[in-house]
Coordinates of N, CA and C and ligand atoms in Angstrom, one line a residue:
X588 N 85.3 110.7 93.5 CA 86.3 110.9 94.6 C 86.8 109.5 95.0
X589 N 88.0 109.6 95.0 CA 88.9 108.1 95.7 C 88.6 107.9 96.9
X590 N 88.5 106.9 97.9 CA 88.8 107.1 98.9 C 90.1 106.1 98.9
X591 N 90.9 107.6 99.3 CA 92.3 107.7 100.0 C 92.5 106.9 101.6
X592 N 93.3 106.0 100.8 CA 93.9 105.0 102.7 C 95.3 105.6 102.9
X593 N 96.2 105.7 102.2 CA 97.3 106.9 102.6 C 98.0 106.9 101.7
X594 N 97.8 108.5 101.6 CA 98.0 109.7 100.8 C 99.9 109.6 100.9
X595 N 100.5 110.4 99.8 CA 102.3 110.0 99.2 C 102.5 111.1 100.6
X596 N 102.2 111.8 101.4 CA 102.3 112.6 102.6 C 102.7 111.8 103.7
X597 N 101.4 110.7 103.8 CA 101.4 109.5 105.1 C 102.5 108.5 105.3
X598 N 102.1 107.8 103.4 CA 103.5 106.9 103.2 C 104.7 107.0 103.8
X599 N 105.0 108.8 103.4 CA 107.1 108.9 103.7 C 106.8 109.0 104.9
X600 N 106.1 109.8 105.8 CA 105.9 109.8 106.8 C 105.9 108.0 108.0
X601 N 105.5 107.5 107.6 CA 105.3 105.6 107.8 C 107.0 105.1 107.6
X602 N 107.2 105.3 106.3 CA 108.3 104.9 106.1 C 109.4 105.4 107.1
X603 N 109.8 107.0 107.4 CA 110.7 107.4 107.7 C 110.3 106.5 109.8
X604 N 109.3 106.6 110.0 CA 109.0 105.9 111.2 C 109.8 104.7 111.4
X605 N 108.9 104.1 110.8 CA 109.6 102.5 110.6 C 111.2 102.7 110.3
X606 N 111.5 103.4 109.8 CA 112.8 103.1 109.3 C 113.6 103.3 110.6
X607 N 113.3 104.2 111.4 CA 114.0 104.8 112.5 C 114.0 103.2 113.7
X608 N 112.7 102.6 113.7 CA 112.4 101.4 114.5 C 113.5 100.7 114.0
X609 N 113.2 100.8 112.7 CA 114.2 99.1 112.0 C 115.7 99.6 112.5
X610 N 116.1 100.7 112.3 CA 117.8 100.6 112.7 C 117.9 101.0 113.9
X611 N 116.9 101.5 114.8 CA 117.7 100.8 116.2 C 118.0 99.2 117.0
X612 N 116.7 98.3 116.1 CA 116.7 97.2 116.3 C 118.0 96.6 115.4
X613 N 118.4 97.2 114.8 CA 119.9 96.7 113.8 C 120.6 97.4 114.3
X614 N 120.6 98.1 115.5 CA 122.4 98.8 115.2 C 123.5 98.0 115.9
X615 N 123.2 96.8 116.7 CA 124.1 95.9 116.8 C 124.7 94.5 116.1
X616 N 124.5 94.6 115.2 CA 124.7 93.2 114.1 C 125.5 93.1 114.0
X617 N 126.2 92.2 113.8 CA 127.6 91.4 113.4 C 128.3 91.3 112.3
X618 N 127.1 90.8 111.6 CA 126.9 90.6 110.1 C 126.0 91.4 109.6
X619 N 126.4 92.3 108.7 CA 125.5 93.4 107.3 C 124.1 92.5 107.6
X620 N 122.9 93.6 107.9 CA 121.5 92.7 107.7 C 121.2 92.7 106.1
X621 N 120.1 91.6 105.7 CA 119.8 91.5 104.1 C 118.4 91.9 104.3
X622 N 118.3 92.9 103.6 CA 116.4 93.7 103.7 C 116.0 92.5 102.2
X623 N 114.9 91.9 102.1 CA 114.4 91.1 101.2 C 113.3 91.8 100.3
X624 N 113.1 92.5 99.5 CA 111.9 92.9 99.2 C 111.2 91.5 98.3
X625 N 109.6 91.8 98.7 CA 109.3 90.9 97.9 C 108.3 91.6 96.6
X626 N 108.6 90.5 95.8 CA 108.3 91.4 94.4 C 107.1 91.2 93.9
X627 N 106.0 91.1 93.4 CA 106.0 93.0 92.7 C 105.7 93.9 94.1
X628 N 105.0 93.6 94.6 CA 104.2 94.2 95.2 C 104.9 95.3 96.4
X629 N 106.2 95.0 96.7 CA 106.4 95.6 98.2 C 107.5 96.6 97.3
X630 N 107.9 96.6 96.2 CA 109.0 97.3 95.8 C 109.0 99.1 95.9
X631 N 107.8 99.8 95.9 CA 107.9 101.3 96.2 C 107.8 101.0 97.6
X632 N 107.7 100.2 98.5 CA 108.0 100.7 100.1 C 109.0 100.2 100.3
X633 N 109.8 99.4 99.9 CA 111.3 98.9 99.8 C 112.1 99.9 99.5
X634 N 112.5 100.9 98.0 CA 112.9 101.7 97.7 C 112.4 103.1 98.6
X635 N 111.3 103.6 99.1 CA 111.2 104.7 100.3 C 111.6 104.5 101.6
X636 N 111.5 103.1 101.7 CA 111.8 102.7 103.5 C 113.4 102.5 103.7
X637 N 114.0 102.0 102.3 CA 115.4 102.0 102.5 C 115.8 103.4 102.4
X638 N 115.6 104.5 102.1 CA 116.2 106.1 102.4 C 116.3 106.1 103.6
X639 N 115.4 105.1 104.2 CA 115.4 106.0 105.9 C 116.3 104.8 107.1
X640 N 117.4 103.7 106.3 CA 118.0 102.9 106.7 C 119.0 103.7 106.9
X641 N 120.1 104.0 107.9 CA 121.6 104.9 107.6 C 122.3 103.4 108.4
X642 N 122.3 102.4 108.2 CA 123.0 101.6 108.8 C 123.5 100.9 107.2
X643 N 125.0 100.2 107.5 CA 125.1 99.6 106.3 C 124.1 97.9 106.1
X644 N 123.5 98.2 104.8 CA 122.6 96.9 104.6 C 123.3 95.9 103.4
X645 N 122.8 95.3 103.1 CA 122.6 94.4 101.9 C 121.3 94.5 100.8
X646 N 120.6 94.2 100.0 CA 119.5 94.2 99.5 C 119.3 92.5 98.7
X647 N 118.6 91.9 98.3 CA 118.1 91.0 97.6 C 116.7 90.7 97.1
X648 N 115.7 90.3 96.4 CA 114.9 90.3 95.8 C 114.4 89.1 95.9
X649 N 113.0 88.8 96.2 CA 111.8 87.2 96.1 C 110.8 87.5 95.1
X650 N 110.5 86.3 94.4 CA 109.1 86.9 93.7 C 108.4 85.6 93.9
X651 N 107.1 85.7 94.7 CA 106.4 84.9 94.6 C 104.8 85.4 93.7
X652 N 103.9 84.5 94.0 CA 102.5 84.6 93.1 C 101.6 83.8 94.0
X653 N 100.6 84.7 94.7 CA 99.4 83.7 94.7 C 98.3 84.2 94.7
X654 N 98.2 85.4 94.2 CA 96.7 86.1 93.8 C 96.6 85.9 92.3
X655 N 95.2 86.0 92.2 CA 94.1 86.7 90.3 C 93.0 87.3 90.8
X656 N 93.8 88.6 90.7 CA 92.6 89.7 91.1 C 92.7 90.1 92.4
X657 N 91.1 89.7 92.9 CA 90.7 90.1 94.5 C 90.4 88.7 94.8
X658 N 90.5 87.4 93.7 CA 90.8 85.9 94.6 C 91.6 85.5 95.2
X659 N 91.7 85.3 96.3 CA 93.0 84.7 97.3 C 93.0 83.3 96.9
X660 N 94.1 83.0 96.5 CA 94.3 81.3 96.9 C 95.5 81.2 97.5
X661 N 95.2 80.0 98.1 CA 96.3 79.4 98.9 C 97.3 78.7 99.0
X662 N 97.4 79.0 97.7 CA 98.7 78.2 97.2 C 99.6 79.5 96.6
X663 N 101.2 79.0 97.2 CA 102.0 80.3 97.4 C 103.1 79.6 95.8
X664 N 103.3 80.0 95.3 CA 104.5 79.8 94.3 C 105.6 80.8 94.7
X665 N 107.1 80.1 94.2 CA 108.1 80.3 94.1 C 108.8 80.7 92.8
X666 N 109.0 81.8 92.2 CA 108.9 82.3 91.0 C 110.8 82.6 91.0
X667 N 111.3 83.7 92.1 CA 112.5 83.9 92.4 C 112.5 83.9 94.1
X668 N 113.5 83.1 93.6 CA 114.6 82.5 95.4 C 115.7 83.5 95.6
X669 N 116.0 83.7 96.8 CA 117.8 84.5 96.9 C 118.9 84.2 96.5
X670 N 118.9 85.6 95.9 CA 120.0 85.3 95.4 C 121.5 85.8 96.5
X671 N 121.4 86.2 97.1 CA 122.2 86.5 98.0 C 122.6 85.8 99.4
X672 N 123.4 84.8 99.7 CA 123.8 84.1 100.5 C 123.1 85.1 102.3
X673 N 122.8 84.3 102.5 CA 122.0 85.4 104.0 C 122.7 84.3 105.0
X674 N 123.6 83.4 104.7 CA 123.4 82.6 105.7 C 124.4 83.1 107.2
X675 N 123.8 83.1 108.4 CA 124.4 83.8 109.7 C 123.9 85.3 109.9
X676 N 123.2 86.0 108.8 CA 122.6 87.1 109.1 C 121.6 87.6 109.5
X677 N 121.1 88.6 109.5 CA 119.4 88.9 110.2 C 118.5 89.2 108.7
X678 N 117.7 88.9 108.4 CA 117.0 88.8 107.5 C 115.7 89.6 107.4
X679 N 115.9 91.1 106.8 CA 114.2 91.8 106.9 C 113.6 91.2 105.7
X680 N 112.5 90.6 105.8 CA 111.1 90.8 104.7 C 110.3 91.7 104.8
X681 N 110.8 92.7 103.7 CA 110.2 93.9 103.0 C 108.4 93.4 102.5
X682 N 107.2 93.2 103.1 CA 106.0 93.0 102.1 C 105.5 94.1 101.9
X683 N 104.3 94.3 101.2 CA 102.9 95.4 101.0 C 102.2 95.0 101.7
X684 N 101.4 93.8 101.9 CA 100.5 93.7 102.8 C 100.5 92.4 103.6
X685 N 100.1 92.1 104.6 CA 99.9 90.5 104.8 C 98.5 90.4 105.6
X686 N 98.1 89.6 104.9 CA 96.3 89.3 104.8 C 96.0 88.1 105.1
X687 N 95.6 87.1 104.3 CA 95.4 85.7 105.3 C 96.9 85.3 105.7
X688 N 97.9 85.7 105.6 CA 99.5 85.1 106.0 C 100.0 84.2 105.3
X689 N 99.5 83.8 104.4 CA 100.0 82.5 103.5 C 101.2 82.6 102.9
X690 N 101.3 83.9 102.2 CA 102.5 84.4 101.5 C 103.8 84.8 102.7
X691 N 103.3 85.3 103.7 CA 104.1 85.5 104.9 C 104.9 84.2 105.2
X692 N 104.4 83.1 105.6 CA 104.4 81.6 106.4 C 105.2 80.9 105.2
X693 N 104.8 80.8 103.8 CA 105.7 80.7 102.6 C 107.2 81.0 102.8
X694 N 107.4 82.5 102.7 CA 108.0 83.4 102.7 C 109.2 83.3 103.9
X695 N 109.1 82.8 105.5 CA 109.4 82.9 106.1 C 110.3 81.1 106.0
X696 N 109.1 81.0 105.7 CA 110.1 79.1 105.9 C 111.0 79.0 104.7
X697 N 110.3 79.7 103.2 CA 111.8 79.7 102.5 C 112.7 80.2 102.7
X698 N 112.8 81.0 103.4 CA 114.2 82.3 104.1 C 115.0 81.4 105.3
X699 N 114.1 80.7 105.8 CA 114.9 80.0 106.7 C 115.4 78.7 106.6
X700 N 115.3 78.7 105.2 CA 115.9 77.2 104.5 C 117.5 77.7 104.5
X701 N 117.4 78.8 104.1 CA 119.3 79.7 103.7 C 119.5 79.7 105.6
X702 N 119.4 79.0 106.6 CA 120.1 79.4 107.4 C 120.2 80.9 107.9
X703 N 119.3 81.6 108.0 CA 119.6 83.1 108.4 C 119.9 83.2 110.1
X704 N 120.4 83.9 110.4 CA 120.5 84.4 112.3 C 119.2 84.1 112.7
X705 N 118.9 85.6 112.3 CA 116.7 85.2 112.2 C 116.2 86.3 111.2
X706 N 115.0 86.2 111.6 CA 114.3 86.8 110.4 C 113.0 87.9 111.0
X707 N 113.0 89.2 110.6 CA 112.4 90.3 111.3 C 111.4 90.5 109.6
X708 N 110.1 90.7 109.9 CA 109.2 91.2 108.9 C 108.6 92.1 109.0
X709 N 108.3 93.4 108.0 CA 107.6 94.2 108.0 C 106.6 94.3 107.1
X710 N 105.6 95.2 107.1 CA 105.0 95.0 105.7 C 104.0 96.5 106.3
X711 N 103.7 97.2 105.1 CA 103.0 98.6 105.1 C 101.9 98.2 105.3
X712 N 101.1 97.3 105.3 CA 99.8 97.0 105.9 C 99.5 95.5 106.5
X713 N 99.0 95.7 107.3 CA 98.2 94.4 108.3 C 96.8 94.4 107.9
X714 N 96.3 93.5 107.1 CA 94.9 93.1 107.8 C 95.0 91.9 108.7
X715 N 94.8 92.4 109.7 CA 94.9 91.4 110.9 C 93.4 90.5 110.9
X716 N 92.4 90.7 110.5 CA 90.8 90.2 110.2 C 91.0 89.1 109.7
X717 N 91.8 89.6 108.5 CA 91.7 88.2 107.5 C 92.7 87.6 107.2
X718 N 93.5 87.2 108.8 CA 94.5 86.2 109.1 C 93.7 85.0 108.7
X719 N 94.5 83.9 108.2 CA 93.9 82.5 108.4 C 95.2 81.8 109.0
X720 N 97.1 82.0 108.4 CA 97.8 81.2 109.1 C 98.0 82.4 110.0
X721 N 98.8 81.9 111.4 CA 99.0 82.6 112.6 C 100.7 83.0 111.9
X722 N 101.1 84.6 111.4 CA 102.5 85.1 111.1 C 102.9 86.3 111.9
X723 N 104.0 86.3 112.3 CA 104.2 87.1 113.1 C 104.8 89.2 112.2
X724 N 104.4 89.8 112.4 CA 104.6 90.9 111.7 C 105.1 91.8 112.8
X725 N 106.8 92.1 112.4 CA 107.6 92.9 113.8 C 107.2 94.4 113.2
X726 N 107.2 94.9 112.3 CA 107.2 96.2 112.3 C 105.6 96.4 111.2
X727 N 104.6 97.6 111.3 CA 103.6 97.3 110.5 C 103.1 99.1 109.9
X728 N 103.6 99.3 109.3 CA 103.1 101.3 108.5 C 101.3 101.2 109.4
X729 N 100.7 100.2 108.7 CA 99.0 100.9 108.9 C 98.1 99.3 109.0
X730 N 97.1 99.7 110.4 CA 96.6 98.5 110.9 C 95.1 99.0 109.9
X731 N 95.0 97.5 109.2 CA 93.6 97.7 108.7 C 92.5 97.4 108.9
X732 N 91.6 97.6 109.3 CA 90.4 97.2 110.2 C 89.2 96.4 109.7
X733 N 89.2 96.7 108.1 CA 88.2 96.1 107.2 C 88.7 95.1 106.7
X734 N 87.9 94.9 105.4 CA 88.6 93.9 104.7 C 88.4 94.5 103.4
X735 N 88.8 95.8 103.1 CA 88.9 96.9 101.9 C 90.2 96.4 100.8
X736 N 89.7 96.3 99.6 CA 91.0 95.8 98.6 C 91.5 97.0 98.3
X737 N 93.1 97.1 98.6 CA 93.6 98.2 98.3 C 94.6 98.4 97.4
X738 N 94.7 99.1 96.4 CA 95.6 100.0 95.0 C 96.4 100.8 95.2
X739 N 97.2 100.7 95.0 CA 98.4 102.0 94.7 C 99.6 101.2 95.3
X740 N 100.5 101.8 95.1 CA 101.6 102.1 95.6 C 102.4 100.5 95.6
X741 N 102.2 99.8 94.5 CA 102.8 98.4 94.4 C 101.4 97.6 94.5
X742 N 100.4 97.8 95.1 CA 99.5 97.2 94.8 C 98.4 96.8 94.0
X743 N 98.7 96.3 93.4 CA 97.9 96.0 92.0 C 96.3 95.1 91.9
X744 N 95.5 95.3 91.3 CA 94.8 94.3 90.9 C 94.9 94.5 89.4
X745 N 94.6 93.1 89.2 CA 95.1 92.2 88.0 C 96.7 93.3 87.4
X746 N 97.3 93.1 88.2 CA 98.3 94.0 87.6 C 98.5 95.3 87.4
X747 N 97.5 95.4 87.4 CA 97.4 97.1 87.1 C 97.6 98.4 88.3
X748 N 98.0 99.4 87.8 CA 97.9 100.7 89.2 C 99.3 100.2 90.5
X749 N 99.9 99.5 90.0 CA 100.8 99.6 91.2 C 101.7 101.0 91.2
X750 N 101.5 102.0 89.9 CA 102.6 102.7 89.7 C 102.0 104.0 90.3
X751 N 100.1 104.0 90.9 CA 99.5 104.9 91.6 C 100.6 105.0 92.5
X752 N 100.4 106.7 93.1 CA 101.8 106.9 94.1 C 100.9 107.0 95.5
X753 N 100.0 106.6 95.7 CA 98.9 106.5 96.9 C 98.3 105.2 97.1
X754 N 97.8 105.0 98.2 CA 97.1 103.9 98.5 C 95.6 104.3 98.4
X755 N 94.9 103.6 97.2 CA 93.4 103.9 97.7 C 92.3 102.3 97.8
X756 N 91.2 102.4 98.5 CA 90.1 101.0 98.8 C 89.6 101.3 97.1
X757 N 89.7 100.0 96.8 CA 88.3 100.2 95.7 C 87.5 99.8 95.7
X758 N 86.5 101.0 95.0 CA 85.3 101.1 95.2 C 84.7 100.0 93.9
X759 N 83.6 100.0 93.9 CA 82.8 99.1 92.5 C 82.9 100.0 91.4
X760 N 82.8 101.3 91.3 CA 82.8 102.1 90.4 C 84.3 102.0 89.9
X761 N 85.8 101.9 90.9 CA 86.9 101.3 90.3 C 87.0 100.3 89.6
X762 N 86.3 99.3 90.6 CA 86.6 98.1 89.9 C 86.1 98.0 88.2
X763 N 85.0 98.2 88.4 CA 84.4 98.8 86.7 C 85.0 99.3 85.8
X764 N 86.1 100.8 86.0 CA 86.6 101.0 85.3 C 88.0 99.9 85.0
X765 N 88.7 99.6 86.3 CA 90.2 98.9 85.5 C 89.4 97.9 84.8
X766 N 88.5 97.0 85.0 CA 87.7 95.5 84.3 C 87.8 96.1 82.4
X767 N 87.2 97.7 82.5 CA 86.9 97.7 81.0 C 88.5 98.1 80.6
X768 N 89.6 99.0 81.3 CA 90.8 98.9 80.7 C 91.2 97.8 80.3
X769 N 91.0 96.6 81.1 CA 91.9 94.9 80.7 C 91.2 94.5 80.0
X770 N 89.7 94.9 79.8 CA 89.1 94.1 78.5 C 89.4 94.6 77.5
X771 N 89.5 95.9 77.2 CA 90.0 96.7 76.1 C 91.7 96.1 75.5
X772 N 92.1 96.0 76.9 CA 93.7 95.0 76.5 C 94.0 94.3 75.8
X773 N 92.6 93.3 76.8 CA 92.8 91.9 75.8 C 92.2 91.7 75.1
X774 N 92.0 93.0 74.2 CA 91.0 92.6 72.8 C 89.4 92.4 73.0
X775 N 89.0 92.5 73.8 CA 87.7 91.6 75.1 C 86.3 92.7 73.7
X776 N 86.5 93.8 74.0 CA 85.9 95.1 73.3 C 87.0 95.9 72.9
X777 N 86.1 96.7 72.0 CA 86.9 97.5 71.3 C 86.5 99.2 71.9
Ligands
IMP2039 P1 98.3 86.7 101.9 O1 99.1 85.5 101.4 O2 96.8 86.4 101.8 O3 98.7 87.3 103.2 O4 98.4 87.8 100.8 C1 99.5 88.5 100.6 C2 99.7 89.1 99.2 O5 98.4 89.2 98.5 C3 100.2 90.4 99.3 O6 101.6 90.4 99.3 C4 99.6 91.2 98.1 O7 100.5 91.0 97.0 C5 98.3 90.5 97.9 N1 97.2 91.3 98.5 C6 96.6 91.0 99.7 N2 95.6 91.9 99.9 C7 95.7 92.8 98.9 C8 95.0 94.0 98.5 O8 94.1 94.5 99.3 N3 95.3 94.6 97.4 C9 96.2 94.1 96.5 N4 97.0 93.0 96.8 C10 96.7 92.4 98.0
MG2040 MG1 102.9 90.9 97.7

């Protein structure tokens, strides 16, 4: 048995929430807002949470890197930058999770290199526990209490299972089995 952190039920349900928050805080703009997803990881709550936008947006795409595995490091790379001129506009950052905030604090100072109006972040999960930099998160799906590694739904370890349509913690018996899929991958065993 998985244990389920939220079920494809919970998710639309989160999303359509949030969504409703995000465009009453947008229904006055000036300038079209730019929603940012950041990539890989935030892109199934980007594509659900945008259905529940009815205001006219923009879209653009970031890809940074600073996980292997369930090791955090703290060094944030810059893989893809915007490509869409934001400058004078309100800027959402679309994440999956923000955990020690490093990718957030990254993420926020390169967005504000383009000159934006400002810049509003959301992301489907908070672990607020295992803050290390202080990031501010305006809109948040699900507050997480532990410090449980979680799969599905864009969230990958080593890559893998982002295309799960749920969020689940994994357990050691998970971890076990994706370890023997990627050894099997990379030739590791046969
Ligand atoms: P931070 O820089 O430590 O806040 O980490 C943020 C990034 O690490 C997220 O955007 C995720 O891509 C990844 N991450 C953090 N926690 C998890 C997790 O529990 N499962 C999978 N990826 C995670
Ligand atoms: Mg991410």
């Amino acid at each position: 048995m998985q244990n389920i952190i939220l079920s494809q039920e919970q998710i639309q349900e989160i999303c359509k929430n949030i969504g409703g928050k995000i465009c009453q805080e947008l229904h006055n703009e000036d300038k079209i807002p730019l929603f940012v997803g950041v990539l890989k990881g935030s892109l199934n709550f980007m594509m659900d949470l945008m259905k529940h936008i009815n205001i006219p947006i923009y879209t653009d795409y970031v890809q940074i890197s600073s996980y292997q595995g369930m090791n955090r490091s703290n060094e944030v790379k810059l893989i893809k930058d915007l490509s869409f001129n934001c400058k004078g506009r309100t800027v959402i950052i679309v994440e999956d999770i923000v955990d020690t905030g490093h990718s957030m604090k990254f993420l926020l100072e390169t967005i504000k290199a383009h000159n934006p109006k400002r810049i509003l972040t959301v992301a489907l999960f908070n672990k607020e526990k295992a803050r290390v930099v202080d990031v501010k998160v305006d809109f948040v799906g699900y507050e997480l209490v532990d410090n449980t590694f979680l799969i599905g739904y864009g969230l990958d370890y080593n890559e893998m299972e982002r295309n799960v349509p749920y969020v689940y913690g994994a357990t050691y018996e998970d971890l076990e089995r994706l370890n023997l899929t990627l050894d099997k991958d990379l030739g590791r065993i046969k």
